[in-house]
Short mmCIF file of C-alpha atoms and ligand atoms in Angstrom, two decimals:
data_model
loop_
_atom_site.label_atom_id
_atom_site.label_comp_id
_atom_site.label_asym_id
_atom_site.label_seq_id
_atom_site.Cartn_x
_atom_site.Cartn_y
_atom_site.Cartn_z
CA UNK A 18 2.96 2.49 3.20
CA UNK A 19 -0.23 3.47 1.48
CA UNK A 20 -3.00 2.01 -0.66
CA UNK A 21 -3.13 -0.25 -3.71
CA UNK A 22 -6.17 -1.48 -5.65
CA UNK A 23 -6.26 -3.48 -8.89
CA UNK A 24 -8.91 -5.16 -11.04
CA UNK A 25 -9.29 -7.42 -14.07
CA UNK A 26 -12.90 -7.53 -15.21
CA UNK A 27 -15.20 -7.36 -18.20
CA UNK A 28 -16.97 -4.27 -16.94
CA UNK A 29 -15.39 -0.82 -16.54
CA UNK A 30 -13.30 -0.79 -13.39
CA UNK A 31 -12.37 2.87 -12.84
CA UNK A 32 -15.21 3.37 -10.38
CA UNK A 33 -14.36 0.19 -8.44
CA UNK A 34 -10.73 1.28 -8.22
CA UNK A 35 -11.59 4.76 -6.98
CA UNK A 36 -14.09 3.35 -4.47
CA UNK A 37 -11.34 1.00 -3.24
CA UNK A 38 -9.03 3.98 -2.73
CA UNK A 39 -11.78 5.76 -0.79
CA UNK A 40 -11.99 2.83 1.57
CA UNK A 41 -8.25 3.11 2.17
CA UNK A 42 -8.35 6.84 2.91
CA UNK A 43 -8.18 6.12 6.63
CA UNK A 44 -4.46 5.37 6.16
CA UNK A 45 -3.55 8.90 5.19
CA UNK A 46 -1.99 9.84 1.85
CA UNK A 47 -0.91 12.88 -0.12
CA UNK A 48 -1.92 12.01 -3.69
CA UNK A 49 -3.84 9.43 -5.68
CA UNK A 50 -3.80 7.96 -9.15
CA UNK A 51 -5.30 5.38 -11.45
CA UNK A 52 -4.34 3.75 -14.76
CA UNK A 53 -6.81 1.75 -16.86
CA UNK A 54 -6.26 -0.02 -20.19
CA UNK A 55 -9.11 0.77 -22.58
CA UNK A 56 -10.52 -1.21 -25.52
CA UNK A 57 -7.97 0.34 -27.93
CA UNK A 58 -5.12 -0.83 -25.67
CA UNK A 59 -4.41 2.74 -24.63
CA UNK A 60 -3.35 3.33 -21.05
CA UNK A 61 -5.42 6.10 -19.48
CA UNK A 62 -3.61 7.49 -16.49
CA UNK A 63 -5.07 10.11 -14.16
CA UNK A 64 -3.24 11.42 -11.07
CA UNK A 65 -4.04 14.15 -8.58
CA UNK A 66 -2.32 15.74 -5.64
CA UNK A 67 -4.71 15.82 -2.68
CA UNK A 68 -7.93 13.97 -2.01
CA UNK A 69 -9.34 10.85 -3.69
CA UNK A 70 -12.42 12.95 -4.43
CA UNK A 71 -10.31 15.15 -6.71
CA UNK A 72 -9.12 12.06 -8.52
CA UNK A 73 -12.72 10.78 -8.72
CA UNK A 74 -13.88 14.06 -10.30
CA UNK A 75 -11.03 14.00 -12.80
CA UNK A 76 -11.75 10.35 -13.70
CA UNK A 77 -15.43 11.19 -14.25
CA UNK A 78 -14.57 14.21 -16.39
CA UNK A 79 -12.22 12.18 -18.59
CA UNK A 80 -14.55 9.22 -19.04
CA UNK A 81 -11.99 6.53 -18.24
CA UNK A 82 -13.19 3.18 -19.59
CA UNK A 83 -11.65 -0.28 -19.54
CA UNK A 84 -11.73 -3.52 -17.56
CA UNK A 85 -8.11 -3.75 -16.37
CA UNK A 86 -6.55 -1.22 -14.07
CA UNK A 87 -4.48 -0.32 -11.06
CA UNK A 88 -4.81 2.51 -8.55
CA UNK A 89 -2.84 3.96 -5.66
CA UNK A 90 -2.87 6.41 -2.81
CA UNK A 91 0.66 7.60 -2.10
CA UNK A 92 2.35 8.50 1.15
CA UNK A 93 5.54 10.11 -0.12
CA UNK A 94 8.80 8.64 1.08
CA UNK A 95 11.10 9.51 -1.84
CA UNK A 96 10.32 12.75 -3.60
CA UNK A 97 7.87 15.43 -2.55
CA UNK A 98 4.11 14.97 -2.73
CA UNK A 99 3.25 16.09 -6.30
CA UNK A 100 1.32 14.94 -9.33
CA UNK A 101 4.52 13.92 -11.11
CA UNK A 102 5.53 11.72 -8.19
CA UNK A 103 2.07 10.19 -7.75
CA UNK A 104 1.60 6.60 -8.90
CA UNK A 105 1.03 4.81 -11.29
CA UNK A 106 4.47 5.26 -12.85
CA UNK A 107 4.83 4.34 -16.49
CA UNK A 108 7.69 3.00 -18.61
CA UNK A 109 6.84 2.16 -22.22
CA UNK A 110 3.84 -0.17 -22.08
CA UNK A 111 4.26 -0.89 -18.38
CA UNK A 112 2.44 0.85 -15.50
CA UNK A 113 3.28 0.24 -11.86
CA UNK A 114 1.95 1.06 -8.40
CA UNK A 115 4.02 0.42 -5.32
CA UNK A 116 3.73 0.55 -1.56
CA UNK A 117 6.83 0.74 0.60
CA UNK A 118 10.43 1.52 -0.16
CA UNK A 119 13.13 0.34 -2.55
CA UNK A 120 16.38 0.62 -0.60
CA UNK A 121 18.74 0.22 -3.55
CA UNK A 122 16.86 2.65 -5.80
CA UNK A 123 19.93 4.86 -6.33
CA UNK A 124 22.09 2.07 -7.76
CA UNK A 125 19.19 0.86 -9.90
CA UNK A 126 18.47 4.38 -11.13
CA UNK A 127 22.10 4.78 -12.24
CA UNK A 128 22.02 1.41 -14.00
CA UNK A 129 18.76 2.20 -15.77
CA UNK A 130 19.98 5.66 -16.82
CA UNK A 131 23.00 3.98 -18.40
CA UNK A 132 20.54 1.83 -20.33
CA UNK A 133 18.90 5.03 -21.59
CA UNK A 134 15.82 5.32 -19.38
CA UNK A 135 14.77 8.89 -18.63
CA UNK A 136 13.22 9.37 -15.20
CA UNK A 137 10.06 11.44 -14.90
CA UNK A 138 9.78 11.46 -11.10
CA UNK A 139 11.89 11.60 -7.96
CA UNK A 140 10.40 8.40 -6.56
CA UNK A 141 12.08 5.11 -5.78
CA UNK A 142 9.06 3.46 -7.43
CA UNK A 143 9.98 4.52 -10.93
CA UNK A 144 12.93 2.10 -10.96
CA UNK A 145 10.40 -0.76 -10.75
CA UNK A 146 8.56 0.48 -13.85
CA UNK A 147 11.76 0.72 -15.90
CA UNK A 148 13.16 -2.56 -14.62
CA UNK A 149 9.98 -4.44 -15.53
CA UNK A 150 10.02 -2.74 -18.94
CA UNK A 151 13.62 -3.83 -19.43
CA UNK A 152 13.10 -7.40 -18.22
CA UNK A 153 9.89 -7.73 -20.25
CA UNK A 154 11.97 -7.50 -23.42
CA UNK A 155 13.77 -10.78 -22.66
CA UNK A 156 10.95 -12.57 -20.80
CA UNK A 157 8.21 -14.77 -22.16
CA UNK A 158 5.61 -13.43 -19.75
CA UNK A 159 4.93 -10.38 -17.64
CA UNK A 160 5.08 -12.50 -14.51
CA UNK A 161 8.57 -13.67 -15.46
CA UNK A 162 9.62 -10.04 -15.96
CA UNK A 163 8.30 -9.19 -12.49
CA UNK A 164 10.09 -12.17 -10.93
CA UNK A 165 13.38 -11.03 -12.48
CA UNK A 166 12.69 -7.48 -11.28
CA UNK A 167 11.79 -8.56 -7.75
CA UNK A 168 15.08 -10.46 -7.51
CA UNK A 169 16.91 -7.14 -7.99
CA UNK A 170 14.91 -5.11 -5.48
CA UNK A 171 16.06 -4.60 -1.95
CA UNK A 172 13.51 -3.28 0.56
CA UNK A 173 9.98 -3.67 1.83
CA UNK A 174 7.38 -3.41 -0.87
CA UNK A 175 4.16 -4.55 -2.47
CA UNK A 176 3.88 -3.80 -6.16
CA UNK A 177 1.36 -4.34 -8.96
CA UNK A 178 2.06 -4.14 -12.68
CA UNK A 179 -0.04 -3.92 -15.82
CA UNK A 180 1.10 -4.19 -19.44
CA UNK A 181 -0.89 -1.99 -21.83
CA UNK A 182 -0.46 -4.51 -24.65
CA UNK A 183 -1.96 -7.39 -22.62
CA UNK A 184 -4.87 -6.24 -20.49
CA UNK A 185 -5.96 -9.81 -19.73
CA UNK A 186 -3.81 -9.87 -16.60
CA UNK A 187 -2.22 -7.93 -13.79
CA UNK A 188 0.76 -9.20 -11.82
CA UNK A 189 1.82 -8.49 -8.27
CA UNK A 190 4.74 -9.11 -5.93
CA UNK A 191 4.81 -9.03 -2.16
CA UNK A 192 7.89 -8.47 -0.05
CA UNK A 193 7.18 -6.96 3.35
CA UNK A 194 4.05 -5.06 2.39
CA UNK A 195 0.69 -6.85 2.16
CA UNK A 196 -1.15 -7.81 -1.04
CA UNK A 197 -4.53 -9.53 -0.91
CA UNK A 198 -6.32 -11.02 -3.89
CA UNK A 199 -10.12 -10.79 -4.00
CA UNK A 200 -12.11 -13.33 -6.00
CA UNK A 201 -15.20 -12.27 -7.94
CA UNK A 202 -17.34 -14.10 -10.48
CA UNK A 203 -15.63 -13.81 -13.85
CA UNK A 204 -13.51 -10.97 -12.45
CA UNK A 205 -10.73 -10.71 -9.90
CA UNK A 206 -9.22 -7.96 -7.81
CA UNK A 207 -6.35 -7.17 -5.57
CA UNK A 208 -5.50 -4.62 -2.91
CA UNK A 209 -3.14 -3.82 -0.08
CA UNK A 210 -5.99 -4.28 2.42
CA UNK A 211 -9.17 -6.34 2.04
CA UNK A 212 -11.23 -3.35 3.23
CA UNK A 213 -10.70 -1.83 -0.22
CA UNK A 214 -12.55 -4.71 -1.87
CA UNK A 215 -15.45 -5.40 0.47
CA UNK A 216 -17.90 -3.81 -1.95
CA UNK A 217 -17.00 -6.34 -4.67
CA UNK A 218 -16.07 -9.57 -2.88
CA UNK A 219 -15.74 -11.40 0.43
CA UNK A 220 -13.38 -14.16 -0.78
CA UNK A 221 -9.73 -13.39 -0.21
CA UNK A 222 -6.28 -14.88 -0.56
CA UNK A 223 -3.24 -13.28 1.06
CA UNK A 224 0.11 -13.46 -0.70
CA UNK A 225 3.02 -14.57 1.45
CA UNK A 226 6.52 -13.14 1.62
CA UNK A 227 8.31 -13.38 -1.73
CA UNK A 228 5.19 -14.47 -3.65
CA UNK A 229 4.54 -13.27 -7.17
CA UNK A 230 0.99 -13.62 -8.53
CA UNK A 231 -0.70 -13.44 -11.90
CA UNK A 232 -4.37 -12.49 -11.90
CA UNK A 233 -6.69 -12.89 -14.85
CA UNK A 234 -10.50 -12.71 -14.95
CA UNK A 235 -10.79 -16.47 -14.50
CA UNK A 236 -7.63 -17.52 -12.71
CA UNK A 237 -5.12 -16.63 -10.04
CA UNK A 238 -1.66 -18.23 -10.13
CA UNK A 239 0.80 -17.78 -7.29
CA UNK A 240 4.52 -18.55 -7.40
CA UNK A 241 6.61 -18.66 -4.26
CA UNK A 242 10.00 -17.01 -3.80
CA UNK A 243 11.70 -19.94 -5.58
CA UNK A 244 9.31 -19.68 -8.51
CA UNK A 245 7.33 -22.82 -7.64
CA UNK A 246 3.55 -22.75 -8.11
CA UNK A 247 1.83 -22.70 -4.70
CA UNK A 248 -1.72 -22.75 -3.38
CA UNK A 249 -2.52 -20.13 -0.77
CA UNK A 250 -5.58 -20.48 1.39
CA UNK A 251 -8.78 -18.72 0.31
CA UNK A 252 -10.85 -17.40 3.19
CA UNK A 253 -14.31 -15.92 3.44
CA UNK A 254 -14.18 -12.58 5.23
CA UNK A 255 -16.76 -11.43 7.71
CA UNK A 256 -14.85 -8.20 8.31
CA UNK A 257 -16.85 -5.08 8.95
CA UNK A 258 -15.75 -1.89 7.31
CA UNK A 259 -16.50 -0.19 10.58
CA UNK A 260 -13.55 -0.59 12.93
CA UNK A 261 -15.69 0.98 15.64
CA UNK A 262 -17.42 -2.33 16.35
CA UNK A 263 -16.73 -4.07 19.70
CA UNK A 264 -17.05 -7.49 18.06
CA UNK A 265 -16.67 -10.36 20.51
CA UNK A 266 -15.14 -8.16 23.23
CA UNK A 267 -16.81 -6.83 26.35
CA UNK A 268 -15.51 -3.31 25.89
CA UNK A 269 -13.26 -1.31 23.57
CA UNK A 270 -10.28 -1.32 25.91
CA UNK A 271 -10.32 -5.12 26.00
CA UNK A 272 -10.62 -5.18 22.20
CA UNK A 273 -7.64 -2.83 21.85
CA UNK A 274 -5.54 -4.94 24.23
CA UNK A 275 -6.21 -8.06 22.17
CA UNK A 276 -5.60 -6.20 18.93
CA UNK A 277 -2.11 -5.07 19.95
CA UNK A 278 -0.10 -7.80 18.16
CA UNK A 279 -2.05 -7.27 14.92
CA UNK A 280 -1.86 -3.49 15.26
CA UNK A 281 1.92 -3.66 15.69
CA UNK A 282 2.33 -5.90 12.66
CA UNK A 283 0.11 -3.58 10.58
CA UNK A 284 2.10 -0.57 11.70
CA UNK A 285 5.50 -2.08 10.95
CA UNK A 286 4.58 -3.83 7.70
CA UNK A 287 6.21 -2.01 4.82
CA UNK A 288 8.21 0.12 7.23
CA UNK A 289 10.96 -2.34 8.11
CA UNK A 290 13.53 -4.16 6.05
CA UNK A 291 15.66 -7.01 7.32
CA UNK A 292 18.22 -4.40 8.33
CA UNK A 293 16.28 -1.62 10.01
CA UNK A 294 13.20 0.51 10.35
CA UNK A 295 12.78 2.62 7.21
CA UNK A 296 12.97 6.17 8.50
CA UNK A 297 11.57 7.75 5.31
CA UNK A 298 8.27 6.00 6.01
CA UNK A 299 7.40 8.76 8.48
CA UNK A 300 8.19 11.64 6.13
CA UNK A 301 10.29 12.68 3.15
CA UNK A 302 12.70 14.70 5.33
CA UNK A 303 12.66 12.36 8.31
CA UNK A 304 16.30 11.31 8.07
CA UNK A 305 17.54 14.92 8.12
CA UNK A 306 15.14 16.03 10.84
CA UNK A 307 15.77 13.14 13.22
CA UNK A 308 19.56 13.53 12.94
CA UNK A 309 19.30 16.96 14.59
CA UNK A 310 17.01 16.03 17.47
CA UNK A 311 18.49 16.57 20.96
CA UNK A 312 15.31 16.52 23.00
CA UNK A 313 11.82 15.02 22.66
CA UNK A 314 8.67 16.61 24.10
CA UNK A 315 5.65 14.30 24.05
CA UNK A 316 2.17 15.78 24.35
CA UNK A 317 -0.98 13.73 24.69
CA UNK A 318 -4.15 13.10 26.70
CA UNK A 319 -5.63 10.04 28.41
CA UNK A 320 -4.23 6.64 27.43
CA UNK A 321 -2.05 8.31 24.81
CA UNK A 322 -0.43 10.18 27.69
CA UNK A 323 0.15 6.84 29.48
CA UNK A 324 1.86 5.40 26.42
CA UNK A 325 3.94 8.57 26.18
CA UNK A 326 5.21 7.89 29.71
CA UNK A 327 6.34 4.41 28.66
CA UNK A 328 7.99 5.87 25.55
CA UNK A 329 9.89 8.36 27.69
CA UNK A 330 11.75 5.53 29.45
CA UNK A 331 12.74 4.07 26.08
CA UNK A 332 13.83 7.39 24.59
CA UNK A 333 16.16 7.98 27.52
CA UNK A 334 17.42 4.42 28.08
CA UNK A 335 17.63 3.12 24.50
CA UNK A 336 18.15 6.24 22.37
CA UNK A 337 19.92 8.33 25.02
CA UNK A 338 17.76 11.31 24.11
CA UNK A 339 16.17 13.38 26.89
CA UNK A 340 12.39 13.28 26.88
CA UNK A 341 9.51 15.01 28.70
CA UNK A 342 5.86 14.02 28.63
CA UNK A 343 3.01 16.37 29.40
CA UNK A 344 -0.77 16.36 29.30
CA UNK A 345 -1.84 18.56 26.39
CA UNK A 346 -4.31 20.64 28.41
CA UNK A 347 -1.56 21.58 30.90
CA UNK A 348 1.02 22.30 28.27
CA UNK A 349 -1.15 24.62 26.22
CA UNK A 350 -2.12 26.83 29.16
CA UNK A 351 1.32 27.48 30.63
CA UNK A 352 4.40 29.34 29.48
CA UNK A 353 6.89 26.81 28.30
CA UNK A 354 10.49 27.07 27.20
CA UNK A 355 11.45 25.48 23.90
CA UNK A 356 14.78 23.69 24.16
CA UNK A 357 17.07 23.91 21.11
CA UNK A 358 16.60 21.16 18.54
CA UNK A 359 13.51 19.72 20.19
CA UNK A 360 11.13 17.39 18.45
CA UNK A 361 7.54 17.73 19.51
CA UNK A 362 5.62 14.45 19.39
CA UNK A 363 1.85 14.47 19.66
CA UNK A 364 -0.03 11.25 20.25
CA UNK A 365 -3.72 10.99 19.58
CA UNK A 366 -5.70 7.91 18.67
CA UNK A 367 -8.44 9.84 16.89
CA UNK A 368 -6.14 12.53 15.58
CA UNK A 369 -8.79 14.97 16.71
CA UNK A 370 -8.10 15.44 20.42
CA UNK A 371 -8.75 19.16 20.72
CA UNK A 372 -6.22 19.96 23.46
CA UNK A 373 -3.51 18.00 21.66
CA UNK A 374 -4.18 19.78 18.39
CA UNK A 375 -4.22 23.18 20.10
CA UNK A 376 -0.94 22.38 21.87
CA UNK A 377 0.60 21.33 18.57
CA UNK A 378 -0.44 24.57 16.92
CA UNK A 379 0.85 26.65 19.80
CA UNK A 380 4.14 24.78 20.11
CA UNK A 381 4.88 25.28 16.45
CA UNK A 382 4.18 29.00 16.77
CA UNK A 383 6.56 29.17 19.72
CA UNK A 384 9.43 27.73 17.73
CA UNK A 385 9.60 23.95 17.87
CA UNK A 386 11.88 23.02 15.00
CA UNK A 387 9.73 20.05 14.00
CA UNK A 388 6.75 18.06 15.05
CA UNK A 389 5.73 14.46 14.67
CA UNK A 390 2.22 13.13 14.99
CA UNK A 391 1.28 9.55 15.80
CA UNK A 392 -2.38 8.74 15.23
CA UNK A 393 -4.53 6.03 13.70
CA UNK A 394 -6.72 8.00 11.38
CA UNK A 395 -5.93 10.21 8.46
CA UNK A 396 -6.40 13.77 9.54
CA UNK A 397 -4.99 16.98 8.25
CA UNK A 398 -2.36 17.80 10.84
CA UNK A 399 -1.19 21.06 9.69
CA UNK A 400 2.05 21.47 11.52
CA UNK A 401 3.47 18.00 11.73
CA UNK A 402 6.22 17.39 9.22
CA UNK A 403 6.55 13.78 10.34
CA UNK A 404 3.60 11.44 10.70
CA UNK A 405 3.08 7.84 11.72
CA UNK A 406 -0.38 6.52 10.91
CA UNK A 407 -1.22 3.35 12.82
N1 LIG B 512 8.20 4.98 -1.87
C1 LIG B 512 7.13 5.25 -2.76
C2 LIG B 512 7.04 6.73 -3.08
O1 LIG B 512 7.58 7.55 -2.40
C3 LIG B 512 5.79 4.69 -2.30
C4 LIG B 512 5.24 5.31 -1.05
C5 LIG B 512 3.94 4.66 -0.56
O2 LIG B 512 4.02 3.58 0.07
O3 LIG B 512 2.88 5.23 -0.80
O4 LIG B 512 6.45 7.11 -4.04
#
């Protein structure tokens, strides 16, 4: 689950959108994109594989103007990381960004192909764009089209839609993946995380499960899962962008202990459906890789090592998969034997622990079939083909 930002304003929003994406970079992503409706009702879409900075440069070079837009950083789950798979996805006049996973995307894709839609990407997201386009034809409003679309989607998602022909509004739906609306003066915003919007507002409203919202410059309307208008609480945020603040706690360890419930919810949001954990959320090839795993080797340092020891008990007792845990600095300086079909798991809060990174590099050279990294910052982990950002 990655990043979403949206805006409806009188001023040009491209810069606000890109700045919002920058603030979400900590989550990790493989590509980024933006779509803005300009004064001639043209949809200007720019997408780039790689860093938000590359997108920012491209947006600057193309002089993207307009007051209504949506933006996204993608963490690929369906379809490789590429420009063609990057969001926003477009169908006719409709542009869509989406976090999470659409479980029934194959059935929907087949249905939409029968209706004549031609798919431009390998993503599950593109079905949302075509479905909204289809439903828009028989709906009075864009929000109605999104409601009808949401009723057909199975999975955990947050999605935001814009219609090129009507830039006075953007609409959003939340089902398992957070959407927060930010209130400005004569302009409104939305994002998957309030951090993205702290440079433009401090007043926020969180959508609840099943909600669909319509956001204009002056107004925000929310409908619950049954389609009834509802009021959701607006709160004033005193959040700091800097997560490295001890806040009310005596020390960081105490803070982390108290943050555990929230951290778990944040980690699982968008990665679970009512049926199961969505395996693709940790990598495009995760399902195939995990099927083959016969042994797990965990490598970490410090408290990450302690959590690895707890995980070892669960791997063996719940999953029935043998598991070893070792301190990275030991592992990297000894001769180790790689068991067939082993998955190497590195745990590092910062993602920068030098011994852990060195062990990961070495282990891959020595023939581990695959590696998974669990960390809570976005770092370039060159060997891990599976990643869980916390
Ligand atoms: N499942 C979508 C994709 O693969 C969205 C992934 C995300 O949450 O960034 O494009």
